[in-house]
Amino acid sequence: MSWNILGSIAVWTAVGAVLLFLLMYIDSLFTKYKDITEIKAGNNAVATRLVMKLFAQGYILSVAIGTSWSLGEAVLVSVVSFVILLILELIVRFLLKKMMGLDLDEGTKQGQIGYGLLGGALQIVGALIISASL
């Protein structure tokens, strides 16, 4: 393995980590609670959902990196995929609340692990579907 490849790995990893942090931060602005505050308070539902969201975003990023010819393309694909996933999640959360009376944000904030699992599963399934198209 050459120094050039090692350098590329370091740069792609650093950019991926920064992008993942930014996307997770933006995602947290769309919830009705503060992820880290709730986790510090022992809310396992929020922790579960956050871990699943992190996995989903990381998976999209890994597929984007693996299928892109350049770092800029990978970042663009990741951001567009994030926006698509965010829109899909907002639509599904709205439909669940209106049609079934299931408020994922409120249930997760209250520490109901099933709500956190469902919210996280929506992220993972969305990531798998989006990644299949990359």
Short mmCIF file of N, CA and C in Angstrom, two decimals:
data_model
loop_
_atom_site.label_atom_id
_atom_site.label_comp_id
_atom_site.label_asym_id
_atom_site.label_seq_id
_atom_site.Cartn_x
_atom_site.Cartn_y
_atom_site.Cartn_z
N MET A 1 0.85 -1.17 0.00
CA MET A 1 0.00 0.00 0.00
C MET A 1 0.90 1.24 0.00
N SER A 2 0.62 2.16 -0.90
CA SER A 2 1.47 3.34 -1.03
C SER A 2 1.05 4.44 -0.06
N TRP A 3 1.94 5.40 0.11
CA TRP A 3 1.65 6.55 0.97
C TRP A 3 0.50 7.37 0.40
N ASN A 4 0.39 7.37 -0.91
CA ASN A 4 -0.69 8.09 -1.57
C ASN A 4 -2.05 7.51 -1.18
N ILE A 5 -2.14 6.20 -1.18
CA ILE A 5 -3.39 5.54 -0.80
C ILE A 5 -3.70 5.79 0.68
N LEU A 6 -2.67 5.69 1.52
CA LEU A 6 -2.87 5.95 2.95
C LEU A 6 -3.33 7.39 3.19
N GLY A 7 -2.75 8.32 2.45
CA GLY A 7 -3.17 9.72 2.56
C GLY A 7 -4.61 9.91 2.12
N SER A 8 -4.98 9.23 1.03
CA SER A 8 -6.36 9.31 0.55
C SER A 8 -7.34 8.75 1.57
N ILE A 9 -6.98 7.65 2.17
CA ILE A 9 -7.84 7.05 3.21
C ILE A 9 -8.04 8.04 4.35
N ALA A 10 -6.97 8.68 4.78
CA ALA A 10 -7.05 9.64 5.88
C ALA A 10 -7.94 10.83 5.52
N VAL A 11 -7.78 11.35 4.31
CA VAL A 11 -8.58 12.51 3.89
C VAL A 11 -10.05 12.13 3.75
N TRP A 12 -10.34 11.03 3.08
CA TRP A 12 -11.73 10.60 2.89
C TRP A 12 -12.38 10.31 4.24
N THR A 13 -11.64 9.70 5.16
CA THR A 13 -12.19 9.40 6.49
C THR A 13 -12.48 10.69 7.26
N ALA A 14 -11.55 11.63 7.22
CA ALA A 14 -11.74 12.90 7.93
C ALA A 14 -12.94 13.66 7.37
N VAL A 15 -13.03 13.76 6.06
CA VAL A 15 -14.15 14.46 5.44
C VAL A 15 -15.46 13.73 5.75
N GLY A 16 -15.44 12.41 5.70
CA GLY A 16 -16.63 11.63 6.03
C GLY A 16 -17.08 11.85 7.46
N ALA A 17 -16.13 11.89 8.39
CA ALA A 17 -16.47 12.10 9.80
C ALA A 17 -17.08 13.48 10.02
N VAL A 18 -16.49 14.50 9.40
CA VAL A 18 -17.02 15.87 9.54
C VAL A 18 -18.41 15.95 8.93
N LEU A 19 -18.58 15.38 7.74
CA LEU A 19 -19.89 15.38 7.08
C LEU A 19 -20.93 14.64 7.93
N LEU A 20 -20.56 13.49 8.46
CA LEU A 20 -21.47 12.72 9.30
C LEU A 20 -21.89 13.51 10.52
N PHE A 21 -20.94 14.18 11.16
CA PHE A 21 -21.25 15.02 12.32
C PHE A 21 -22.24 16.12 11.93
N LEU A 22 -21.98 16.80 10.81
CA LEU A 22 -22.87 17.89 10.37
C LEU A 22 -24.27 17.38 10.05
N LEU A 23 -24.34 16.25 9.35
CA LEU A 23 -25.65 15.70 9.00
C LEU A 23 -26.43 15.27 10.24
N MET A 24 -25.74 14.67 11.20
CA MET A 24 -26.41 14.27 12.44
C MET A 24 -26.89 15.50 13.23
N TYR A 25 -26.08 16.55 13.20
CA TYR A 25 -26.48 17.79 13.89
C TYR A 25 -27.73 18.38 13.23
N ILE A 26 -27.71 18.46 11.90
CA ILE A 26 -28.88 18.99 11.18
C ILE A 26 -30.10 18.13 11.46
N ASP A 27 -29.92 16.82 11.45
CA ASP A 27 -31.03 15.91 11.74
C ASP A 27 -31.61 16.16 13.13
N SER A 28 -30.75 16.46 14.09
CA SER A 28 -31.22 16.69 15.47
C SER A 28 -32.09 17.94 15.57
N LEU A 29 -31.95 18.86 14.62
CA LEU A 29 -32.78 20.06 14.63
C LEU A 29 -34.24 19.77 14.28
N PHE A 30 -34.50 18.59 13.70
CA PHE A 30 -35.85 18.23 13.29
C PHE A 30 -36.57 17.35 14.32
N THR A 31 -35.95 17.12 15.48
CA THR A 31 -36.63 16.38 16.54
C THR A 31 -37.09 17.37 17.61
N LYS A 32 -38.07 16.94 18.39
CA LYS A 32 -38.64 17.83 19.41
C LYS A 32 -37.91 17.72 20.74
N TYR A 33 -36.74 17.11 20.74
CA TYR A 33 -35.97 16.96 21.96
C TYR A 33 -34.49 17.06 21.61
N LYS A 34 -33.67 17.20 22.62
CA LYS A 34 -32.22 17.28 22.43
C LYS A 34 -31.63 15.90 22.70
N ASP A 35 -31.08 15.28 21.66
CA ASP A 35 -30.57 13.91 21.76
C ASP A 35 -29.61 13.72 22.93
N ILE A 36 -28.57 14.52 22.98
CA ILE A 36 -27.52 14.32 23.98
C ILE A 36 -28.05 14.56 25.39
N THR A 37 -28.88 15.56 25.56
CA THR A 37 -29.47 15.83 26.88
C THR A 37 -30.31 14.65 27.34
N GLU A 38 -31.11 14.10 26.45
CA GLU A 38 -31.95 12.95 26.79
C GLU A 38 -31.11 11.71 27.10
N ILE A 39 -30.06 11.50 26.33
CA ILE A 39 -29.19 10.35 26.58
C ILE A 39 -28.49 10.48 27.93
N LYS A 40 -28.02 11.68 28.25
CA LYS A 40 -27.39 11.91 29.56
C LYS A 40 -28.37 11.64 30.70
N ALA A 41 -29.67 11.89 30.44
CA ALA A 41 -30.69 11.66 31.46
C ALA A 41 -31.10 10.18 31.53
N GLY A 42 -30.50 9.35 30.68
CA GLY A 42 -30.78 7.91 30.73
C GLY A 42 -31.89 7.44 29.82
N ASN A 43 -32.26 8.24 28.83
CA ASN A 43 -33.34 7.86 27.93
C ASN A 43 -32.81 6.88 26.87
N ASN A 44 -33.07 5.60 27.09
CA ASN A 44 -32.59 4.57 26.17
C ASN A 44 -33.30 4.58 24.83
N ALA A 45 -34.52 5.06 24.77
CA ALA A 45 -35.23 5.15 23.50
C ALA A 45 -34.53 6.15 22.57
N VAL A 46 -34.13 7.27 23.11
CA VAL A 46 -33.42 8.28 22.32
C VAL A 46 -32.04 7.74 21.92
N ALA A 47 -31.36 7.08 22.84
CA ALA A 47 -30.05 6.51 22.52
C ALA A 47 -30.16 5.47 21.41
N THR A 48 -31.17 4.63 21.48
CA THR A 48 -31.38 3.60 20.46
C THR A 48 -31.63 4.25 19.10
N ARG A 49 -32.50 5.23 19.07
CA ARG A 49 -32.82 5.91 17.81
C ARG A 49 -31.59 6.62 17.26
N LEU A 50 -30.81 7.26 18.12
CA LEU A 50 -29.62 7.97 17.67
C LEU A 50 -28.59 7.01 17.07
N VAL A 51 -28.40 5.88 17.72
CA VAL A 51 -27.46 4.88 17.20
C VAL A 51 -27.92 4.37 15.84
N MET A 52 -29.21 4.12 15.70
CA MET A 52 -29.73 3.63 14.43
C MET A 52 -29.64 4.71 13.34
N LYS A 53 -29.88 5.98 13.70
CA LYS A 53 -29.73 7.08 12.74
C LYS A 53 -28.27 7.20 12.32
N LEU A 54 -27.37 7.08 13.28
CA LEU A 54 -25.94 7.16 12.97
C LEU A 54 -25.53 6.04 12.02
N PHE A 55 -26.02 4.83 12.27
CA PHE A 55 -25.72 3.72 11.37
C PHE A 55 -26.26 4.00 9.98
N ALA A 56 -27.51 4.47 9.89
CA ALA A 56 -28.13 4.74 8.59
C ALA A 56 -27.33 5.78 7.80
N GLN A 57 -26.97 6.87 8.46
CA GLN A 57 -26.20 7.92 7.77
C GLN A 57 -24.81 7.42 7.39
N GLY A 58 -24.20 6.66 8.29
CA GLY A 58 -22.88 6.09 7.99
C GLY A 58 -22.93 5.12 6.83
N TYR A 59 -24.00 4.35 6.74
CA TYR A 59 -24.14 3.40 5.64
C TYR A 59 -24.28 4.13 4.31
N ILE A 60 -25.13 5.15 4.29
CA ILE A 60 -25.28 5.95 3.07
C ILE A 60 -23.93 6.55 2.67
N LEU A 61 -23.21 7.09 3.64
CA LEU A 61 -21.90 7.69 3.36
C LEU A 61 -20.92 6.65 2.82
N SER A 62 -20.93 5.46 3.40
CA SER A 62 -20.00 4.43 2.94
C SER A 62 -20.31 4.00 1.51
N VAL A 63 -21.58 3.87 1.18
CA VAL A 63 -21.95 3.50 -0.19
C VAL A 63 -21.61 4.65 -1.15
N ALA A 64 -21.86 5.88 -0.72
CA ALA A 64 -21.54 7.03 -1.56
C ALA A 64 -20.04 7.09 -1.85
N ILE A 65 -19.23 6.85 -0.84
CA ILE A 65 -17.78 6.85 -1.03
C ILE A 65 -17.37 5.71 -1.95
N GLY A 66 -17.96 4.55 -1.76
CA GLY A 66 -17.60 3.38 -2.55
C GLY A 66 -18.00 3.47 -4.01
N THR A 67 -19.00 4.28 -4.30
CA THR A 67 -19.49 4.36 -5.68
C THR A 67 -19.11 5.66 -6.39
N SER A 68 -18.44 6.56 -5.69
CA SER A 68 -18.11 7.87 -6.27
C SER A 68 -16.69 7.88 -6.82
N TRP A 69 -16.50 8.69 -7.83
CA TRP A 69 -15.19 8.83 -8.45
C TRP A 69 -14.35 9.90 -7.77
N SER A 70 -15.00 10.80 -7.03
CA SER A 70 -14.26 11.87 -6.37
C SER A 70 -14.86 12.15 -5.00
N LEU A 71 -14.09 12.80 -4.18
CA LEU A 71 -14.56 13.15 -2.85
C LEU A 71 -15.73 14.12 -2.92
N GLY A 72 -15.66 15.08 -3.81
CA GLY A 72 -16.76 16.04 -3.98
C GLY A 72 -18.05 15.36 -4.37
N GLU A 73 -17.96 14.39 -5.27
CA GLU A 73 -19.14 13.64 -5.69
C GLU A 73 -19.72 12.85 -4.52
N ALA A 74 -18.86 12.23 -3.73
CA ALA A 74 -19.32 11.46 -2.57
C ALA A 74 -20.03 12.36 -1.56
N VAL A 75 -19.50 13.54 -1.33
CA VAL A 75 -20.13 14.48 -0.39
C VAL A 75 -21.48 14.92 -0.93
N LEU A 76 -21.54 15.25 -2.21
CA LEU A 76 -22.79 15.68 -2.82
C LEU A 76 -23.85 14.58 -2.76
N VAL A 77 -23.45 13.36 -3.11
CA VAL A 77 -24.38 12.23 -3.05
C VAL A 77 -24.88 12.01 -1.63
N SER A 78 -23.99 12.13 -0.65
CA SER A 78 -24.38 11.94 0.75
C SER A 78 -25.36 13.01 1.20
N VAL A 79 -25.11 14.25 0.82
CA VAL A 79 -26.00 15.35 1.23
C VAL A 79 -27.38 15.19 0.57
N VAL A 80 -27.40 14.89 -0.72
CA VAL A 80 -28.68 14.70 -1.41
C VAL A 80 -29.43 13.51 -0.80
N SER A 81 -28.72 12.42 -0.52
CA SER A 81 -29.35 11.25 0.10
C SER A 81 -29.89 11.60 1.47
N PHE A 82 -29.16 12.41 2.24
CA PHE A 82 -29.62 12.84 3.56
C PHE A 82 -30.92 13.62 3.44
N VAL A 83 -30.98 14.54 2.49
CA VAL A 83 -32.19 15.34 2.30
C VAL A 83 -33.37 14.45 1.92
N ILE A 84 -33.14 13.50 1.02
CA ILE A 84 -34.21 12.56 0.63
C ILE A 84 -34.67 11.76 1.84
N LEU A 85 -33.72 11.25 2.63
CA LEU A 85 -34.07 10.46 3.81
C LEU A 85 -34.83 11.31 4.83
N LEU A 86 -34.41 12.54 5.01
CA LEU A 86 -35.08 13.44 5.95
C LEU A 86 -36.51 13.71 5.51
N ILE A 87 -36.71 13.96 4.23
CA ILE A 87 -38.06 14.21 3.71
C ILE A 87 -38.93 12.97 3.86
N LEU A 88 -38.38 11.81 3.52
CA LEU A 88 -39.15 10.57 3.68
C LEU A 88 -39.54 10.34 5.13
N GLU A 89 -38.59 10.57 6.03
CA GLU A 89 -38.89 10.37 7.45
C GLU A 89 -39.96 11.33 7.93
N LEU A 90 -39.89 12.60 7.52
CA LEU A 90 -40.90 13.57 7.94
C LEU A 90 -42.28 13.17 7.43
N ILE A 91 -42.34 12.68 6.20
CA ILE A 91 -43.63 12.25 5.64
C ILE A 91 -44.18 11.05 6.42
N VAL A 92 -43.34 10.06 6.67
CA VAL A 92 -43.80 8.86 7.39
C VAL A 92 -44.21 9.22 8.81
N ARG A 93 -43.41 10.06 9.49
CA ARG A 93 -43.77 10.47 10.85
C ARG A 93 -45.11 11.19 10.86
N PHE A 94 -45.33 12.07 9.88
CA PHE A 94 -46.60 12.80 9.77
C PHE A 94 -47.76 11.83 9.57
N LEU A 95 -47.57 10.86 8.64
CA LEU A 95 -48.63 9.89 8.37
C LEU A 95 -48.93 9.01 9.58
N LEU A 96 -47.89 8.57 10.27
CA LEU A 96 -48.09 7.76 11.47
C LEU A 96 -48.86 8.53 12.54
N LYS A 97 -48.55 9.80 12.66
CA LYS A 97 -49.23 10.61 13.67
C LYS A 97 -50.68 10.87 13.30
N LYS A 98 -50.93 11.20 12.04
CA LYS A 98 -52.30 11.53 11.61
C LYS A 98 -53.18 10.30 11.46
N MET A 99 -52.63 9.23 10.91
CA MET A 99 -53.46 8.06 10.61
C MET A 99 -53.58 7.08 11.78
N MET A 100 -52.53 7.00 12.61
CA MET A 100 -52.52 5.99 13.67
C MET A 100 -52.36 6.57 15.07
N GLY A 101 -52.22 7.89 15.16
CA GLY A 101 -52.03 8.52 16.45
C GLY A 101 -50.70 8.18 17.10
N LEU A 102 -49.71 7.85 16.29
CA LEU A 102 -48.39 7.44 16.78
C LEU A 102 -47.41 8.60 16.61
N ASP A 103 -47.10 9.30 17.69
CA ASP A 103 -46.16 10.42 17.66
C ASP A 103 -44.78 9.89 18.05
N LEU A 104 -43.94 9.61 17.04
CA LEU A 104 -42.63 9.01 17.30
C LEU A 104 -41.74 9.90 18.17
N ASP A 105 -41.75 11.20 17.91
CA ASP A 105 -40.92 12.10 18.71
C ASP A 105 -41.34 12.10 20.17
N GLU A 106 -42.63 12.21 20.41
CA GLU A 106 -43.12 12.27 21.79
C GLU A 106 -42.88 10.95 22.52
N GLY A 107 -43.19 9.85 21.87
CA GLY A 107 -42.97 8.54 22.49
C GLY A 107 -41.51 8.29 22.80
N THR A 108 -40.64 8.68 21.86
CA THR A 108 -39.20 8.51 22.08
C THR A 108 -38.73 9.40 23.22
N LYS A 109 -39.20 10.63 23.24
CA LYS A 109 -38.82 11.56 24.32
C LYS A 109 -39.26 11.03 25.68
N GLN A 110 -40.40 10.34 25.71
CA GLN A 110 -40.90 9.77 26.97
C GLN A 110 -40.17 8.50 27.36
N GLY A 111 -39.25 8.05 26.52
CA GLY A 111 -38.44 6.88 26.85
C GLY A 111 -39.04 5.55 26.45
N GLN A 112 -40.05 5.57 25.61
CA GLN A 112 -40.68 4.33 25.16
C GLN A 112 -39.80 3.71 24.06
N ILE A 113 -39.12 2.64 24.40
CA ILE A 113 -38.12 2.05 23.53
C ILE A 113 -38.69 1.63 22.18
N GLY A 114 -39.93 1.17 22.15
CA GLY A 114 -40.55 0.79 20.88
C GLY A 114 -40.62 1.94 19.89
N TYR A 115 -40.90 3.13 20.40
CA TYR A 115 -40.95 4.32 19.54
C TYR A 115 -39.56 4.63 18.99
N GLY A 116 -38.55 4.52 19.85
CA GLY A 116 -37.17 4.75 19.40
C GLY A 116 -36.74 3.74 18.36
N LEU A 117 -37.11 2.48 18.58
CA LEU A 117 -36.77 1.43 17.62
C LEU A 117 -37.47 1.65 16.28
N LEU A 118 -38.74 2.02 16.32
CA LEU A 118 -39.47 2.27 15.07
C LEU A 118 -38.87 3.46 14.33
N GLY A 119 -38.58 4.54 15.05
CA GLY A 119 -37.96 5.71 14.42
C GLY A 119 -36.61 5.38 13.81
N GLY A 120 -35.80 4.62 14.52
CA GLY A 120 -34.50 4.22 14.01
C GLY A 120 -34.61 3.27 12.83
N ALA A 121 -35.57 2.37 12.90
CA ALA A 121 -35.78 1.41 11.81
C ALA A 121 -36.19 2.13 10.53
N LEU A 122 -36.99 3.17 10.66
CA LEU A 122 -37.36 3.96 9.48
C LEU A 122 -36.11 4.55 8.83
N GLN A 123 -35.17 5.01 9.64
CA GLN A 123 -33.91 5.55 9.12
C GLN A 123 -33.12 4.48 8.38
N ILE A 124 -32.98 3.31 9.00
CA ILE A 124 -32.18 2.24 8.39
C ILE A 124 -32.82 1.75 7.10
N VAL A 125 -34.13 1.52 7.10
CA VAL A 125 -34.80 1.06 5.89
C VAL A 125 -34.67 2.11 4.78
N GLY A 126 -34.85 3.36 5.14
CA GLY A 126 -34.69 4.43 4.15
C GLY A 126 -33.27 4.46 3.59
N ALA A 127 -32.29 4.28 4.46
CA ALA A 127 -30.89 4.27 4.01
C ALA A 127 -30.61 3.10 3.08
N LEU A 128 -31.17 1.94 3.38
CA LEU A 128 -30.99 0.78 2.52
C LEU A 128 -31.61 1.00 1.14
N ILE A 129 -32.79 1.57 1.11
CA ILE A 129 -33.48 1.84 -0.16
C ILE A 129 -32.70 2.87 -0.97
N ILE A 130 -32.31 3.96 -0.31
CA ILE A 130 -31.56 5.01 -1.01
C ILE A 130 -30.23 4.47 -1.51
N SER A 131 -29.53 3.74 -0.69
CA SER A 131 -28.22 3.21 -1.06
C SER A 131 -28.30 2.22 -2.23
N ALA A 132 -29.41 1.51 -2.33
CA ALA A 132 -29.59 0.57 -3.44
C ALA A 132 -29.62 1.29 -4.78
N SER A 133 -29.99 2.56 -4.75
CA SER A 133 -30.08 3.31 -6.01
C SER A 133 -28.79 4.03 -6.37
N LEU A 134 -27.79 3.96 -5.50
CA LEU A 134 -26.53 4.67 -5.78
C LEU A 134 -25.63 3.88 -6.70
#
